[in-house]
Amino acid sequence: QVQLVESGGGLVQPGGSLGLSCAASGRIFRINAMGWYRQAPGKQRELVAIMPRDGTTMYADSVKGRFTISRDNAKNTVHLQMNSLKPEDTAVYYCNANLKTSWYADPDDYWGQGTQVTVSS
């Protein structure tokens, strides 16, 4: 079993900042990529930011320059620092990890339970 536990999120005013953290635990052999997705009401889940094991990063155009993803491979954690938040950033944010549970297993995607981020005055 693999668990992804998120923390952070909440209510913030436009222009404010929030940080999200996610810790992966359980039967983990190797994590390939960790990242964050979000889903706003009535919309599809979309990629926010992702970081493969090599440390490269990829961001959605809508968050470039405002959000920063970081990762600790030793602790199996990923963090998303969100600055200059806008009302359109309001969504449920999900942590994602693409990982192998053993050396012979195929990699698979695992998800956190989601955490609400609301940007409103």
mmCIF file with all atom_site columns, C-alpha atoms in Angstrom:
data_model
loop_
_atom_site.group_PDB
_atom_site.id
_atom_site.type_symbol
_atom_site.label_atom_id
_atom_site.label_alt_id
_atom_site.label_comp_id
_atom_site.label_asym_id
_atom_site.label_entity_id
_atom_site.label_seq_id
_atom_site.pdbx_PDB_ins_code
_atom_site.Cartn_x
_atom_site.Cartn_y
_atom_site.Cartn_z
_atom_site.occupancy
_atom_site.B_iso_or_equiv
_atom_site.pdbx_formal_charge
_atom_site.auth_seq_id
_atom_site.auth_comp_id
_atom_site.auth_asym_id
_atom_site.auth_atom_id
_atom_site.pdbx_PDB_model_num
ATOM 1   C CA . GLN A 1 1   ? 0.000   0.000  0.000   1.00 0.00 ? 1   GLN A CA 1
ATOM 2   C CA . VAL A 1 2   ? 1.087   3.524  -0.799  1.00 0.00 ? 2   VAL A CA 1
ATOM 3   C CA . GLN A 1 3   ? -0.259  6.636  0.871   1.00 0.00 ? 3   GLN A CA 1
ATOM 4   C CA . LEU A 1 4   ? 0.092   10.247 -0.180  1.00 0.00 ? 4   LEU A CA 1
ATOM 5   C CA . VAL A 1 5   ? -0.812  12.673 2.581   1.00 0.00 ? 5   VAL A CA 1
ATOM 6   C CA . GLU A 1 6   ? -1.232  16.349 1.786   1.00 0.00 ? 6   GLU A CA 1
ATOM 7   C CA . SER A 1 7   ? -1.116  19.307 4.123   1.00 0.00 ? 7   SER A CA 1
ATOM 8   C CA . GLY A 1 8   ? -1.586  23.012 3.707   1.00 0.00 ? 8   GLY A CA 1
ATOM 9   C CA . GLY A 1 9   ? -4.227  24.785 1.726   1.00 0.00 ? 9   GLY A CA 1
ATOM 10  C CA . GLY A 1 10  ? -7.032  26.924 3.053   1.00 0.00 ? 10  GLY A CA 1
ATOM 11  C CA . LEU A 1 11  ? -8.442  30.379 2.457   1.00 0.00 ? 11  LEU A CA 1
ATOM 12  C CA . VAL A 1 12  ? -6.254  33.260 1.315   1.00 0.00 ? 12  VAL A CA 1
ATOM 13  C CA . GLN A 1 13  ? -6.865  36.708 -0.095  1.00 0.00 ? 13  GLN A CA 1
ATOM 14  C CA . PRO A 1 14  ? -5.908  37.558 -3.681  1.00 0.00 ? 14  PRO A CA 1
ATOM 15  C CA . GLY A 1 15  ? -2.218  38.325 -3.868  1.00 0.00 ? 15  GLY A CA 1
ATOM 16  C CA . GLY A 1 16  ? -1.467  36.141 -0.874  1.00 0.00 ? 16  GLY A CA 1
ATOM 17  C CA . SER A 1 17  ? 0.653   33.026 -0.525  1.00 0.00 ? 17  SER A CA 1
ATOM 18  C CA . LEU A 1 18  ? 0.109   29.425 0.530   1.00 0.00 ? 18  LEU A CA 1
ATOM 19  C CA . GLY A 1 19  ? 2.243   26.333 0.700   1.00 0.00 ? 19  GLY A CA 1
ATOM 20  C CA . LEU A 1 20  ? 1.181   22.756 0.061   1.00 0.00 ? 20  LEU A CA 1
ATOM 21  C CA . SER A 1 21  ? 3.145   19.715 1.149   1.00 0.00 ? 21  SER A CA 1
ATOM 22  C CA . CYS A 1 22  ? 2.772   16.047 0.340   1.00 0.00 ? 22  CYS A CA 1
ATOM 23  C CA . ALA A 1 23  ? 4.491   13.033 1.862   1.00 0.00 ? 23  ALA A CA 1
ATOM 24  C CA . ALA A 1 24  ? 4.500   9.601  0.258   1.00 0.00 ? 24  ALA A CA 1
ATOM 25  C CA . SER A 1 25  ? 4.833   6.503  2.427   1.00 0.00 ? 25  SER A CA 1
ATOM 26  C CA . GLY A 1 26  ? 4.321   2.772  2.335   1.00 0.00 ? 26  GLY A CA 1
ATOM 27  C CA . ARG A 1 27  ? 5.570   0.219  -0.157  1.00 0.00 ? 27  ARG A CA 1
ATOM 28  C CA . ILE A 1 28  ? 7.815   2.462  -2.286  1.00 0.00 ? 28  ILE A CA 1
ATOM 29  C CA . PHE A 1 29  ? 10.765  1.240  -4.289  1.00 0.00 ? 29  PHE A CA 1
ATOM 30  C CA . ARG A 1 30  ? 11.392  4.303  -6.425  1.00 0.00 ? 30  ARG A CA 1
ATOM 31  C CA . ILE A 1 31  ? 9.484   7.486  -7.120  1.00 0.00 ? 31  ILE A CA 1
ATOM 32  C CA . ASN A 1 32  ? 9.872   8.745  -10.667 1.00 0.00 ? 32  ASN A CA 1
ATOM 33  C CA . ALA A 1 33  ? 7.951   11.997 -10.676 1.00 0.00 ? 33  ALA A CA 1
ATOM 34  C CA . MET A 1 34  ? 5.995   13.943 -8.092  1.00 0.00 ? 34  MET A CA 1
ATOM 35  C CA . GLY A 1 35  ? 3.666   16.783 -8.812  1.00 0.00 ? 35  GLY A CA 1
ATOM 36  C CA . TRP A 1 36  ? 0.485   18.688 -8.229  1.00 0.00 ? 36  TRP A CA 1
ATOM 37  C CA . TYR A 1 37  ? -2.784  18.797 -10.120 1.00 0.00 ? 37  TYR A CA 1
ATOM 38  C CA . ARG A 1 38  ? -5.917  20.797 -9.444  1.00 0.00 ? 38  ARG A CA 1
ATOM 39  C CA . GLN A 1 39  ? -9.583  20.590 -10.211 1.00 0.00 ? 39  GLN A CA 1
ATOM 40  C CA . ALA A 1 40  ? -11.935 23.535 -10.071 1.00 0.00 ? 40  ALA A CA 1
ATOM 41  C CA . PRO A 1 41  ? -15.720 23.078 -9.899  1.00 0.00 ? 41  PRO A CA 1
ATOM 42  C CA . GLY A 1 42  ? -17.106 22.056 -13.263 1.00 0.00 ? 42  GLY A CA 1
ATOM 43  C CA . LYS A 1 43  ? -13.657 21.672 -14.802 1.00 0.00 ? 43  LYS A CA 1
ATOM 44  C CA . GLN A 1 44  ? -11.325 18.805 -15.575 1.00 0.00 ? 44  GLN A CA 1
ATOM 45  C CA . ARG A 1 45  ? -8.320  18.043 -13.430 1.00 0.00 ? 45  ARG A CA 1
ATOM 46  C CA . GLU A 1 46  ? -5.265  19.833 -14.787 1.00 0.00 ? 46  GLU A CA 1
ATOM 47  C CA . LEU A 1 47  ? -1.538  19.693 -14.239 1.00 0.00 ? 47  LEU A CA 1
ATOM 48  C CA . VAL A 1 48  ? -0.138  22.487 -12.096 1.00 0.00 ? 48  VAL A CA 1
ATOM 49  C CA . ALA A 1 49  ? 3.511   21.508 -11.684 1.00 0.00 ? 49  ALA A CA 1
ATOM 50  C CA . ILE A 1 50  ? 5.596   18.377 -11.878 1.00 0.00 ? 50  ILE A CA 1
ATOM 51  C CA . MET A 1 51  ? 9.156   17.439 -10.992 1.00 0.00 ? 51  MET A CA 1
ATOM 52  C CA . PRO A 1 52  ? 10.802  14.245 -12.241 1.00 0.00 ? 52  PRO A CA 1
ATOM 53  C CA . ARG A 1 53  ? 13.515  12.620 -10.201 1.00 0.00 ? 53  ARG A CA 1
ATOM 54  C CA . ASP A 1 54  ? 16.248  14.488 -12.094 1.00 0.00 ? 54  ASP A CA 1
ATOM 55  C CA . GLY A 1 55  ? 15.072  17.802 -10.671 1.00 0.00 ? 55  GLY A CA 1
ATOM 56  C CA . THR A 1 56  ? 13.725  19.338 -13.833 1.00 0.00 ? 56  THR A CA 1
ATOM 57  C CA . THR A 1 57  ? 10.402  21.135 -13.520 1.00 0.00 ? 57  THR A CA 1
ATOM 58  C CA . MET A 1 58  ? 7.360   21.775 -15.639 1.00 0.00 ? 58  MET A CA 1
ATOM 59  C CA . TYR A 1 59  ? 4.601   24.259 -14.882 1.00 0.00 ? 59  TYR A CA 1
ATOM 60  C CA . ALA A 1 60  ? 1.236   25.106 -16.320 1.00 0.00 ? 60  ALA A CA 1
ATOM 61  C CA . ASP A 1 61  ? 1.419   28.411 -18.177 1.00 0.00 ? 61  ASP A CA 1
ATOM 62  C CA . SER A 1 62  ? -1.148  29.887 -15.805 1.00 0.00 ? 62  SER A CA 1
ATOM 63  C CA . VAL A 1 63  ? 1.136   29.476 -12.766 1.00 0.00 ? 63  VAL A CA 1
ATOM 64  C CA . LYS A 1 64  ? 4.588   30.135 -14.218 1.00 0.00 ? 64  LYS A CA 1
ATOM 65  C CA . GLY A 1 65  ? 6.454   32.742 -12.234 1.00 0.00 ? 65  GLY A CA 1
ATOM 66  C CA . ARG A 1 66  ? 4.054   32.455 -9.291  1.00 0.00 ? 66  ARG A CA 1
ATOM 67  C CA . PHE A 1 67  ? 4.290   28.829 -8.151  1.00 0.00 ? 67  PHE A CA 1
ATOM 68  C CA . THR A 1 68  ? 7.407   26.890 -7.254  1.00 0.00 ? 68  THR A CA 1
ATOM 69  C CA . ILE A 1 69  ? 7.643   23.131 -6.871  1.00 0.00 ? 69  ILE A CA 1
ATOM 70  C CA . SER A 1 70  ? 10.350  21.490 -4.820  1.00 0.00 ? 70  SER A CA 1
ATOM 71  C CA . ARG A 1 71  ? 11.061  17.927 -3.842  1.00 0.00 ? 71  ARG A CA 1
ATOM 72  C CA . ASP A 1 72  ? 13.071  15.951 -1.297  1.00 0.00 ? 72  ASP A CA 1
ATOM 73  C CA . ASN A 1 73  ? 13.884  12.571 -2.789  1.00 0.00 ? 73  ASN A CA 1
ATOM 74  C CA . ALA A 1 74  ? 15.285  11.245 0.498   1.00 0.00 ? 74  ALA A CA 1
ATOM 75  C CA . LYS A 1 75  ? 12.062  11.995 2.355   1.00 0.00 ? 75  LYS A CA 1
ATOM 76  C CA . ASN A 1 76  ? 9.650   11.268 -0.516  1.00 0.00 ? 76  ASN A CA 1
ATOM 77  C CA . THR A 1 77  ? 8.068   14.680 -0.156  1.00 0.00 ? 77  THR A CA 1
ATOM 78  C CA . VAL A 1 78  ? 7.020   17.404 -2.552  1.00 0.00 ? 78  VAL A CA 1
ATOM 79  C CA . HIS A 1 79  ? 6.134   21.013 -1.799  1.00 0.00 ? 79  HIS A CA 1
ATOM 80  C CA . LEU A 1 80  ? 4.273   23.620 -3.814  1.00 0.00 ? 80  LEU A CA 1
ATOM 81  C CA . GLN A 1 81  ? 4.817   27.240 -2.890  1.00 0.00 ? 81  GLN A CA 1
ATOM 82  C CA . MET A 1 82  ? 2.060   29.409 -4.316  1.00 0.00 ? 82  MET A CA 1
ATOM 83  C CA . ASN A 1 83  ? 2.556   33.184 -4.447  1.00 0.00 ? 83  ASN A CA 1
ATOM 84  C CA . SER A 1 84  ? 0.512   36.012 -5.945  1.00 0.00 ? 84  SER A CA 1
ATOM 85  C CA . LEU A 1 85  ? -2.577  33.860 -5.759  1.00 0.00 ? 85  LEU A CA 1
ATOM 86  C CA . LYS A 1 86  ? -5.570  34.725 -7.901  1.00 0.00 ? 86  LYS A CA 1
ATOM 87  C CA . PRO A 1 87  ? -9.256  33.816 -7.542  1.00 0.00 ? 87  PRO A CA 1
ATOM 88  C CA . GLU A 1 88  ? -8.872  31.558 -10.570 1.00 0.00 ? 88  GLU A CA 1
ATOM 89  C CA . ASP A 1 89  ? -6.405  29.452 -8.589  1.00 0.00 ? 89  ASP A CA 1
ATOM 90  C CA . THR A 1 90  ? -9.299  28.290 -6.425  1.00 0.00 ? 90  THR A CA 1
ATOM 91  C CA . ALA A 1 91  ? -9.542  24.516 -6.704  1.00 0.00 ? 91  ALA A CA 1
ATOM 92  C CA . VAL A 1 92  ? -8.946  21.224 -4.974  1.00 0.00 ? 92  VAL A CA 1
ATOM 93  C CA . TYR A 1 93  ? -5.245  20.471 -5.265  1.00 0.00 ? 93  TYR A CA 1
ATOM 94  C CA . TYR A 1 94  ? -4.085  16.870 -5.570  1.00 0.00 ? 94  TYR A CA 1
ATOM 95  C CA . CYS A 1 95  ? -0.632  15.461 -4.985  1.00 0.00 ? 95  CYS A CA 1
ATOM 96  C CA . ASN A 1 96  ? 0.520   12.871 -7.504  1.00 0.00 ? 96  ASN A CA 1
ATOM 97  C CA . ALA A 1 97  ? 3.391   10.419 -7.499  1.00 0.00 ? 97  ALA A CA 1
ATOM 98  C CA . ASN A 1 98  ? 4.429   8.106  -10.309 1.00 0.00 ? 98  ASN A CA 1
ATOM 99  C CA . LEU A 1 99  ? 6.280   5.303  -8.600  1.00 0.00 ? 99  LEU A CA 1
ATOM 100 C CA . LYS A 1 100 ? 7.336   1.666  -8.506  1.00 0.00 ? 100 LYS A CA 1
ATOM 101 C CA . THR A 1 101 ? 6.451   -0.510 -5.522  1.00 0.00 ? 101 THR A CA 1
ATOM 102 C CA . SER A 1 102 ? 9.209   -3.004 -6.335  1.00 0.00 ? 102 SER A CA 1
ATOM 103 C CA . TRP A 1 103 ? 12.061  -3.355 -8.800  1.00 0.00 ? 103 TRP A CA 1
ATOM 104 C CA . TYR A 1 104 ? 9.989   -5.604 -11.066 1.00 0.00 ? 104 TYR A CA 1
ATOM 105 C CA . ALA A 1 105 ? 6.715   -3.660 -10.899 1.00 0.00 ? 105 ALA A CA 1
ATOM 106 C CA . ASP A 1 106 ? 5.579   -1.266 -13.567 1.00 0.00 ? 106 ASP A CA 1
ATOM 107 C CA . PRO A 1 107 ? 5.329   2.351  -12.456 1.00 0.00 ? 107 PRO A CA 1
ATOM 108 C CA . ASP A 1 108 ? 1.878   3.541  -11.511 1.00 0.00 ? 108 ASP A CA 1
ATOM 109 C CA . ASP A 1 109 ? 0.197   6.762  -10.474 1.00 0.00 ? 109 ASP A CA 1
ATOM 110 C CA . TYR A 1 110 ? -0.909  7.395  -6.911  1.00 0.00 ? 110 TYR A CA 1
ATOM 111 C CA . TRP A 1 111 ? -2.981  10.306 -5.623  1.00 0.00 ? 111 TRP A CA 1
ATOM 112 C CA . GLY A 1 112 ? -3.523  12.182 -2.420  1.00 0.00 ? 112 GLY A CA 1
ATOM 113 C CA . GLN A 1 113 ? -6.973  12.881 -1.062  1.00 0.00 ? 113 GLN A CA 1
ATOM 114 C CA . GLY A 1 114 ? -6.945  16.494 -2.198  1.00 0.00 ? 114 GLY A CA 1
ATOM 115 C CA . THR A 1 115 ? -6.812  19.768 -0.301  1.00 0.00 ? 115 THR A CA 1
ATOM 116 C CA . GLN A 1 116 ? -8.964  22.826 -0.907  1.00 0.00 ? 116 GLN A CA 1
ATOM 117 C CA . VAL A 1 117 ? -7.387  26.131 -1.856  1.00 0.00 ? 117 VAL A CA 1
ATOM 118 C CA . THR A 1 118 ? -9.736  29.101 -1.944  1.00 0.00 ? 118 THR A CA 1
ATOM 119 C CA . VAL A 1 119 ? -8.590  32.537 -3.068  1.00 0.00 ? 119 VAL A CA 1
ATOM 120 C CA . SER A 1 120 ? -11.146 35.147 -2.160  1.00 0.00 ? 120 SER A CA 1
ATOM 121 C CA . SER A 1 121 ? -11.467 38.524 -0.507  1.00 0.00 ? 121 SER A CA 1
#
